[in-house]
Amino acid sequence: MSERYDALIIGTGQAGKPLARDLAAAGWKVAIVEKGAVGGTCINTGCTPTKTMVASARVAHLARNGATWGVQSGDVAVDLPAVVRRKREVVSSFREGSRRRLVSTEGVTLIEGAASFVGPRRMRVGDRLLESERIFLNTGTRAAKPDLPGLDAIPWMDHVGILELETLPDHLVILGGGVIGVEFAQMFRRFGSRVTLVHRGAHLLAREDEDVAEAMAAILREDGVDVRLGVKTDAFRIGDLGGSHLLVAVGRTPNTDALNLAVAGVETDARGYLRVNDRLETNVPGIWALGDVNGGPQFTHVAYDDYRIVARNLLGDGKGSTTDRLVPWTVFTDPQLGRIGLTEAQARAEGRRYRVAKMPMDYVARALEMGESRGFMKALVELETDRILGAAVLGIEGGEIATMLQLAMMGGLTARQLHDAVFPHPGFAEALNNLFA
């Protein structure tokens, strides 16, 4: 016998969980299925654990360099098991709180196990058959494994495995210069490991403009990371690695292969990501895809906005859409890289006419006072309208400063208005006065 629900949600990530609670609050009978830990990648193996460990790495860096600020701290040693223990405590707190809120929601049934389609409107989880006219896929992604000869013959880790490492690597080699690669490179260098980052591209962070990527590489090198660019890896052989540990960080793979999508007729792209329209509907009516699995920007805040779009269309005015959505992101190196809107490459591709406002962080009084003046601020300003098209802020609290520019873009403020605005001194916001001078 099948169990019938008004909504069937697969995955308890940052889209599935709040959607389940909203639909239940509207009187729907909801089943939400999870094959792993409640909370998805962000809470369990992504944002929460990595940023918790990044914080520990920053403390180690500050303590080791205390003399810069006139503070003598003596010898500094990192207790990696203690760092990992703190990380586990924070993750456990987030995960258990998330689970508790979910199971306590009236109208929501949490079902643990892996789900797969057995019909257009029916899925199997273990020995249970679940039916619904509305199915929401929020299954996320996992670390990609490159098809490189010899890789399986040597010990290697993905970003999940390295989070549980309690012995500090003598020499960590990182394959991949994306967000995960640069964050872990700086983190483990600050923990005390020798770190070599190998990247096949000409510059780090493929989506960024060259000047931003070059500045990021310079910061990593200044921190002692051996950054090697333009290195193509064809194969691995024992003895060639030159390091004690290998982290492979070369992208993500969608968790769609076990869903048996063909039975339901749901289409994917060549990489396995679910095809959706601007309302996050798949090609099959009554089946939606939310979060990383739909091939959009792979960020927690985007998954959460996916939930809001779907909820608005089902429970609200029906006007939810991803069209013209501004997507910010932050790389949590130290200093941070905050990004919003168009890069120069994108602006040129779109035929936009723009000027560049650019200023080093050592022009910012607050950054100098804090001894944190690495990096720069950069914004693209449209010539015809004087409005901001995009910005990158590589500097202390770069993500927060970029968010100020995001708010200006959302409100249609011009560069002149930001130049003339009165901001408190000494703060980071007043840097916008000089950036747009």
Coordinates of C-alpha atoms in Angstrom, one line a residue:
M1 CA 0.0 0.0 0.0
S2 CA 1.3 3.5 -0.9
E3 CA 1.4 6.4 1.6
R4 CA -0.2 9.4 0.0
Y5 CA 1.0 13.0 0.8
D6 CA 0.2 16.5 -0.5
A7 CA 3.9 17.1 -0.9
L8 CA 6.9 14.8 -1.1
I9 CA 10.3 16.5 -0.5
I10 CA 13.6 14.7 -1.1
G11 CA 16.4 16.2 0.9
T12 CA 16.5 18.3 4.1
G13 CA 18.9 20.9 2.9
Q14 CA 18.4 24.7 2.9
A15 CA 15.5 24.5 0.5
G16 CA 13.7 21.3 1.5
K17 CA 13.5 21.9 5.2
P18 CA 11.9 25.4 5.2
L19 CA 9.6 24.4 2.4
A20 CA 8.3 21.4 4.4
R21 CA 7.5 23.6 7.3
D22 CA 5.8 26.3 5.2
L23 CA 3.6 23.8 3.4
A24 CA 2.7 22.0 6.6
A25 CA 1.8 25.4 8.2
A26 CA -0.6 25.9 5.2
G27 CA -2.3 22.6 6.1
W28 CA -0.5 20.3 3.7
K29 CA 0.4 16.7 4.6
V30 CA 4.1 16.6 4.0
A31 CA 6.7 13.8 3.9
I32 CA 10.4 14.8 3.7
V33 CA 13.0 12.1 3.0
E34 CA 16.7 12.2 4.1
K35 CA 19.3 9.5 3.4
G36 CA 22.0 11.2 5.5
A37 CA 22.1 13.7 8.3
V38 CA 19.4 16.3 8.6
G39 CA 20.5 19.7 7.3
G40 CA 22.2 18.8 4.1
T41 CA 25.7 19.7 2.9
C42 CA 25.8 23.2 4.5
I43 CA 25.4 22.2 8.1
N44 CA 27.1 18.8 8.0
T45 CA 30.0 19.0 5.6
G46 CA 30.0 22.5 4.0
C47 CA 29.6 26.0 5.4
T48 CA 29.3 25.3 9.1
P49 CA 32.3 22.9 9.6
T50 CA 34.6 24.7 7.2
K51 CA 34.0 28.2 8.5
T52 CA 34.3 27.0 12.1
M53 CA 37.7 25.6 11.3
V54 CA 38.6 28.7 9.3
A55 CA 37.9 30.7 12.5
S56 CA 40.4 28.5 14.4
A57 CA 43.0 29.0 11.7
R58 CA 42.6 32.8 11.9
V59 CA 43.1 32.7 15.7
A60 CA 46.3 30.7 15.1
H61 CA 47.5 33.3 12.5
L62 CA 46.8 36.2 14.8
A63 CA 48.5 34.6 17.8
R64 CA 51.5 33.7 15.7
N65 CA 51.8 37.2 14.4
G66 CA 50.8 39.1 17.5
A67 CA 54.0 41.2 17.4
T68 CA 52.6 43.0 14.5
W69 CA 50.1 44.6 16.9
G70 CA 52.6 44.9 19.7
V71 CA 51.4 41.8 21.5
Q72 CA 53.9 39.1 22.5
S73 CA 52.3 35.7 22.5
G74 CA 55.2 33.2 22.6
D75 CA 55.2 29.9 20.8
V76 CA 51.9 28.9 19.1
A77 CA 50.9 25.3 18.5
V78 CA 47.7 24.1 16.9
D79 CA 45.9 21.3 18.6
L80 CA 44.1 19.8 15.6
P81 CA 42.0 17.3 17.5
A82 CA 40.7 20.2 19.7
V83 CA 39.9 22.1 16.5
V84 CA 38.0 19.2 15.1
R85 CA 36.2 18.6 18.4
R86 CA 35.0 22.2 18.5
K87 CA 33.9 21.9 14.8
R88 CA 31.9 18.7 15.7
E89 CA 30.2 20.4 18.6
V90 CA 29.1 23.4 16.5
V91 CA 27.9 21.1 13.7
S92 CA 26.1 18.8 16.1
S93 CA 24.3 21.8 17.7
F94 CA 23.2 23.1 14.3
R95 CA 22.1 19.7 13.1
E96 CA 20.2 18.7 16.2
G97 CA 18.4 22.0 16.3
S98 CA 17.5 21.7 12.6
R99 CA 16.2 18.1 13.1
R100 CA 14.3 19.1 16.3
R101 CA 12.5 21.9 14.5
L102 CA 11.6 19.7 11.6
V103 CA 10.2 16.7 13.5
S104 CA 8.3 19.0 15.9
T105 CA 6.4 20.6 13.0
E106 CA 2.8 19.4 12.8
G107 CA 2.0 17.9 9.4
V108 CA 5.6 16.9 8.6
T109 CA 6.8 13.3 8.5
L110 CA 10.5 12.7 8.4
I111 CA 11.4 9.5 6.6
E112 CA 15.0 8.3 6.7
G113 CA 16.5 6.5 3.7
A114 CA 17.3 6.8 0.1
A115 CA 14.5 7.7 -2.3
S116 CA 14.1 6.6 -6.0
F117 CA 11.3 6.9 -8.5
V118 CA 9.2 3.8 -9.2
G119 CA 6.6 5.7 -11.2
P120 CA 5.8 9.3 -12.4
R121 CA 4.2 10.2 -9.0
R122 CA 5.6 7.4 -6.8
M123 CA 8.9 6.9 -4.9
R124 CA 10.3 4.1 -2.9
V125 CA 12.2 4.5 0.4
G126 CA 13.3 1.2 1.7
D127 CA 10.1 -0.9 1.9
R128 CA 7.8 2.1 1.9
L129 CA 6.0 3.5 -1.2
L130 CA 5.3 7.2 -1.2
E131 CA 2.9 8.9 -3.6
S132 CA 2.3 12.6 -4.2
E133 CA 1.1 14.9 -7.0
R134 CA 3.9 17.4 -6.0
I135 CA 7.5 16.2 -5.6
F136 CA 10.4 18.5 -4.8
L137 CA 13.9 17.3 -5.4
N138 CA 16.5 18.9 -3.1
T139 CA 19.2 16.2 -3.2
G140 CA 22.3 18.5 -3.6
T141 CA 25.7 17.5 -4.8
R142 CA 28.8 15.7 -3.7
A143 CA 32.5 16.1 -4.3
A144 CA 33.5 15.2 -7.8
K145 CA 36.1 12.4 -8.3
P146 CA 38.3 13.1 -11.3
D147 CA 38.9 10.3 -13.8
L148 CA 42.7 10.2 -13.4
P149 CA 44.8 7.0 -13.7
G150 CA 46.5 6.0 -10.5
L151 CA 44.3 8.1 -8.2
D152 CA 42.8 5.2 -6.4
A153 CA 46.3 3.7 -5.8
I154 CA 47.2 6.5 -3.4
P155 CA 45.5 7.8 -0.3
W156 CA 43.4 10.9 -1.0
M157 CA 40.6 12.9 0.6
D158 CA 37.8 15.1 -0.5
H159 CA 36.6 18.1 1.5
V160 CA 34.5 15.8 3.8
G161 CA 37.4 13.5 4.7
I162 CA 39.8 16.3 5.5
L163 CA 37.4 17.9 7.9
E164 CA 37.8 14.8 10.1
L165 CA 41.6 14.7 9.9
E166 CA 43.1 14.8 13.4
T167 CA 46.7 14.5 12.5
L168 CA 48.2 17.6 11.0
P169 CA 49.6 16.9 7.5
D170 CA 53.3 17.5 7.1
H171 CA 52.8 18.5 3.5
L172 CA 49.3 18.9 2.1
V173 CA 48.9 18.9 -1.7
I174 CA 45.7 20.3 -3.0
L175 CA 44.4 19.6 -6.5
G176 CA 42.1 22.4 -7.6
G177 CA 42.1 26.2 -7.3
G178 CA 38.4 26.9 -6.7
V179 CA 36.8 28.1 -3.6
I180 CA 37.3 24.9 -1.6
G181 CA 40.9 24.7 -2.7
V182 CA 41.9 28.2 -1.7
E183 CA 40.1 28.1 1.6
F184 CA 41.6 24.8 2.7
A185 CA 45.1 25.9 1.5
Q186 CA 45.2 28.9 3.7
M187 CA 43.5 27.1 6.6
F188 CA 46.0 24.2 6.8
R189 CA 49.0 26.5 6.2
R190 CA 47.9 28.5 9.2
F191 CA 47.5 25.2 11.2
G192 CA 51.2 24.6 10.4
S193 CA 51.3 22.3 7.4
R194 CA 53.4 22.9 4.3
V195 CA 50.8 23.4 1.5
T196 CA 51.1 23.1 -2.2
L197 CA 48.1 24.1 -4.3
V198 CA 48.1 22.8 -7.9
H199 CA 45.6 24.2 -10.4
R200 CA 45.3 23.5 -14.1
G201 CA 44.0 27.0 -15.0
A202 CA 46.0 30.1 -15.7
H203 CA 44.5 31.7 -12.5
L204 CA 42.6 30.8 -9.4
L205 CA 38.9 31.1 -9.0
A206 CA 37.9 30.7 -12.7
R207 CA 34.8 33.0 -12.4
E208 CA 36.8 36.0 -11.2
D209 CA 38.6 38.7 -13.2
E210 CA 42.3 38.2 -13.6
D211 CA 43.3 41.0 -11.3
V212 CA 41.2 39.6 -8.5
A213 CA 42.6 36.1 -9.0
E214 CA 46.2 37.3 -9.1
A215 CA 45.7 39.2 -5.9
M216 CA 44.2 36.1 -4.2
A217 CA 47.2 34.1 -5.4
A218 CA 49.6 36.7 -4.0
I219 CA 47.9 36.6 -0.6
L220 CA 48.1 32.9 -0.4
R221 CA 51.8 33.0 -1.4
E222 CA 52.5 35.7 1.2
D223 CA 50.9 33.3 3.8
G224 CA 53.4 30.6 2.7
V225 CA 51.3 28.5 0.3
D226 CA 53.1 27.2 -2.8
V227 CA 50.7 28.1 -5.6
R228 CA 51.3 26.4 -8.9
L229 CA 49.2 27.5 -11.9
G230 CA 48.8 26.1 -15.4
V231 CA 49.7 22.6 -14.2
K232 CA 47.7 19.8 -16.0
T233 CA 47.4 16.6 -14.0
D234 CA 47.2 13.6 -16.3
A235 CA 47.9 10.7 -13.8
F236 CA 49.1 9.9 -10.3
R237 CA 52.0 7.6 -9.6
I238 CA 53.2 6.6 -6.1
G239 CA 56.3 8.6 -5.3
D240 CA 55.4 11.5 -7.6
L241 CA 53.1 13.3 -5.2
G242 CA 55.8 14.9 -3.1
G243 CA 53.4 15.4 -0.2
S244 CA 52.1 13.5 2.8
H245 CA 48.4 14.1 2.1
L246 CA 46.3 14.8 -1.0
L247 CA 43.1 16.8 -1.1
V248 CA 41.1 16.6 -4.3
A249 CA 38.9 19.7 -4.8
V250 CA 38.0 19.8 -8.5
G251 CA 34.2 20.5 -8.5
R252 CA 30.9 18.9 -7.6
T253 CA 28.7 16.1 -9.0
P254 CA 24.8 16.2 -8.7
N255 CA 23.1 13.6 -6.5
T256 CA 20.8 12.4 -9.3
D257 CA 22.2 9.1 -10.4
A258 CA 20.3 7.0 -7.8
L259 CA 16.9 8.7 -8.3
N260 CA 15.9 6.5 -11.2
L261 CA 14.7 9.7 -13.1
A262 CA 14.0 7.8 -16.3
V263 CA 10.9 6.2 -14.7
A264 CA 9.4 9.6 -14.1
G265 CA 10.7 11.1 -17.3
V266 CA 12.6 13.9 -15.6
E267 CA 15.4 15.4 -17.8
T268 CA 18.9 16.3 -16.8
D269 CA 21.7 18.1 -18.6
A270 CA 24.9 16.4 -19.8
R271 CA 26.4 16.6 -16.3
G272 CA 23.4 15.1 -14.6
Y273 CA 21.9 18.3 -13.2
L274 CA 18.1 18.6 -13.3
R275 CA 16.8 21.0 -16.0
V276 CA 14.5 23.7 -14.6
N277 CA 12.7 26.8 -15.8
D278 CA 12.8 30.2 -14.0
R279 CA 10.1 28.8 -11.5
L280 CA 12.3 25.8 -10.7
E281 CA 9.9 23.4 -12.4
T282 CA 11.4 20.4 -14.2
N283 CA 10.1 19.2 -17.6
V284 CA 7.5 17.0 -15.7
P285 CA 4.6 19.0 -14.3
G286 CA 4.4 18.6 -10.5
I287 CA 8.1 17.9 -10.0
W288 CA 10.4 20.7 -8.9
A289 CA 14.2 20.9 -8.3
L290 CA 15.7 23.2 -5.7
G291 CA 19.2 23.9 -4.5
D292 CA 22.5 22.7 -6.0
V293 CA 21.0 19.8 -7.9
N294 CA 19.3 22.1 -10.4
G295 CA 22.6 23.4 -11.8
G296 CA 22.3 27.0 -10.5
P297 CA 24.8 28.8 -8.4
Q298 CA 25.8 26.4 -5.6
F299 CA 25.4 28.4 -2.5
T300 CA 23.3 27.9 0.6
H301 CA 21.6 31.3 0.2
V302 CA 20.6 30.5 -3.4
A303 CA 19.0 27.2 -2.2
Y304 CA 17.1 29.1 0.4
D305 CA 15.9 31.6 -2.2
D306 CA 14.8 28.7 -4.3
Y307 CA 12.6 27.6 -1.5
R308 CA 11.1 31.1 -1.2
I309 CA 10.4 31.2 -5.0
V310 CA 8.6 27.8 -4.9
A311 CA 6.7 28.7 -1.7
R312 CA 5.6 32.0 -3.2
N313 CA 4.3 30.3 -6.3
L314 CA 2.4 27.6 -4.3
L315 CA 1.2 29.7 -1.4
G316 CA 1.5 33.3 -2.4
D317 CA 1.0 35.5 -5.4
G318 CA 2.6 33.1 -7.9
K319 CA 5.2 35.6 -9.1
G320 CA 8.3 33.8 -7.8
S321 CA 11.1 33.6 -10.4
T322 CA 14.9 33.3 -10.7
T323 CA 14.9 35.9 -13.5
D324 CA 17.3 38.8 -12.7
R325 CA 18.2 37.3 -9.3
L326 CA 21.3 39.0 -7.9
V327 CA 23.5 36.3 -6.5
P328 CA 26.3 37.3 -4.0
W329 CA 29.0 35.0 -2.7
T330 CA 32.0 35.2 -0.4
V331 CA 35.2 33.2 -0.4
F332 CA 36.1 32.8 3.3
T333 CA 39.8 33.3 3.0
D334 CA 41.5 35.9 5.1
P335 CA 41.0 38.5 3.8
Q336 CA 37.6 37.6 2.4
L337 CA 36.6 37.9 -1.2
G338 CA 33.1 39.3 -1.5
R339 CA 31.4 39.3 -5.0
I340 CA 28.2 40.7 -6.4
G341 CA 27.0 41.3 -9.9
L342 CA 29.0 41.3 -13.1
T343 CA 32.7 40.8 -13.5
E344 CA 34.5 42.8 -16.2
A345 CA 34.6 39.8 -18.5
Q346 CA 30.8 39.4 -18.2
A347 CA 30.2 43.1 -18.7
R348 CA 32.3 43.1 -21.9
A349 CA 30.5 40.0 -23.1
E350 CA 27.1 41.7 -22.6
G351 CA 28.3 44.8 -24.4
R352 CA 28.0 47.1 -21.4
R353 CA 29.8 50.4 -21.3
Y354 CA 31.3 50.9 -17.9
R355 CA 34.1 52.5 -15.9
V356 CA 36.1 50.8 -13.1
A357 CA 36.3 52.3 -9.6
K358 CA 39.2 50.6 -7.8
M359 CA 41.0 51.3 -4.6
P360 CA 43.6 49.4 -2.5
M361 CA 42.6 48.5 1.0
D362 CA 45.6 50.4 2.4
Y363 CA 43.6 53.5 1.5
V364 CA 41.0 52.5 4.0
A365 CA 41.6 54.1 7.4
R366 CA 39.8 51.3 9.4
A367 CA 41.8 48.6 7.6
L368 CA 45.1 50.3 8.4
E369 CA 44.1 50.8 12.1
M370 CA 43.3 47.1 12.3
G371 CA 46.5 46.1 10.6
E372 CA 44.5 44.3 7.9
S373 CA 45.2 46.3 4.7
R374 CA 45.7 43.5 2.1
G375 CA 43.6 43.5 -1.0
F376 CA 41.5 46.0 -2.9
M377 CA 37.9 47.1 -3.6
K378 CA 36.6 47.2 -7.2
A379 CA 33.3 48.2 -8.7
L380 CA 31.9 48.5 -12.3
V381 CA 29.8 51.6 -12.9
E382 CA 27.6 51.8 -15.9
L383 CA 28.4 54.9 -18.0
E384 CA 24.8 55.7 -19.0
T385 CA 23.2 55.4 -15.6
D386 CA 26.0 55.7 -13.1
R387 CA 24.6 52.6 -11.4
I388 CA 26.7 49.8 -10.1
L389 CA 26.9 46.7 -12.3
G390 CA 29.1 44.5 -10.1
A391 CA 31.8 44.6 -7.5
A392 CA 34.6 42.5 -5.9
V393 CA 35.9 43.3 -2.5
L394 CA 39.1 41.4 -1.5
G395 CA 39.7 42.7 2.0
I396 CA 38.9 42.4 5.6
E397 CA 35.2 41.7 5.9
G398 CA 35.0 41.8 2.1
G399 CA 31.8 39.8 2.1
E400 CA 30.0 42.4 4.3
I401 CA 31.3 45.4 2.3
A402 CA 30.2 43.7 -1.0
T403 CA 26.8 43.3 0.6
M404 CA 26.6 47.1 1.1
L405 CA 27.1 47.4 -2.7
Q406 CA 24.5 44.7 -3.3
L407 CA 22.0 46.7 -1.3
A408 CA 22.9 49.8 -3.4
M409 CA 22.3 47.8 -6.6
M410 CA 19.0 46.5 -5.3
G411 CA 17.9 50.1 -4.4
G412 CA 19.1 51.6 -7.7
L413 CA 21.6 54.0 -6.0
T414 CA 24.2 55.6 -8.2
A415 CA 28.0 55.8 -7.6
R416 CA 27.5 59.6 -7.1
Q417 CA 25.0 59.0 -4.3
L418 CA 27.4 56.6 -2.5
H419 CA 30.3 59.1 -3.0
D420 CA 28.2 61.8 -1.4
A421 CA 26.7 59.7 1.4
V422 CA 27.6 60.3 5.1
F423 CA 29.0 57.2 6.7
P424 CA 30.4 56.8 10.2
H425 CA 34.2 57.3 10.8
P426 CA 36.2 55.2 11.1
G427 CA 34.4 52.4 9.4
F428 CA 34.5 50.3 6.3
A429 CA 31.4 51.9 4.8
E430 CA 33.1 55.3 4.4
A431 CA 35.6 53.7 2.0
L432 CA 32.7 53.9 -0.5
N433 CA 33.1 57.7 -0.5
N434 CA 36.6 57.4 -1.7
L435 CA 36.1 54.4 -4.0
F436 CA 33.6 56.4 -6.1
A437 CA 35.6 59.6 -6.0

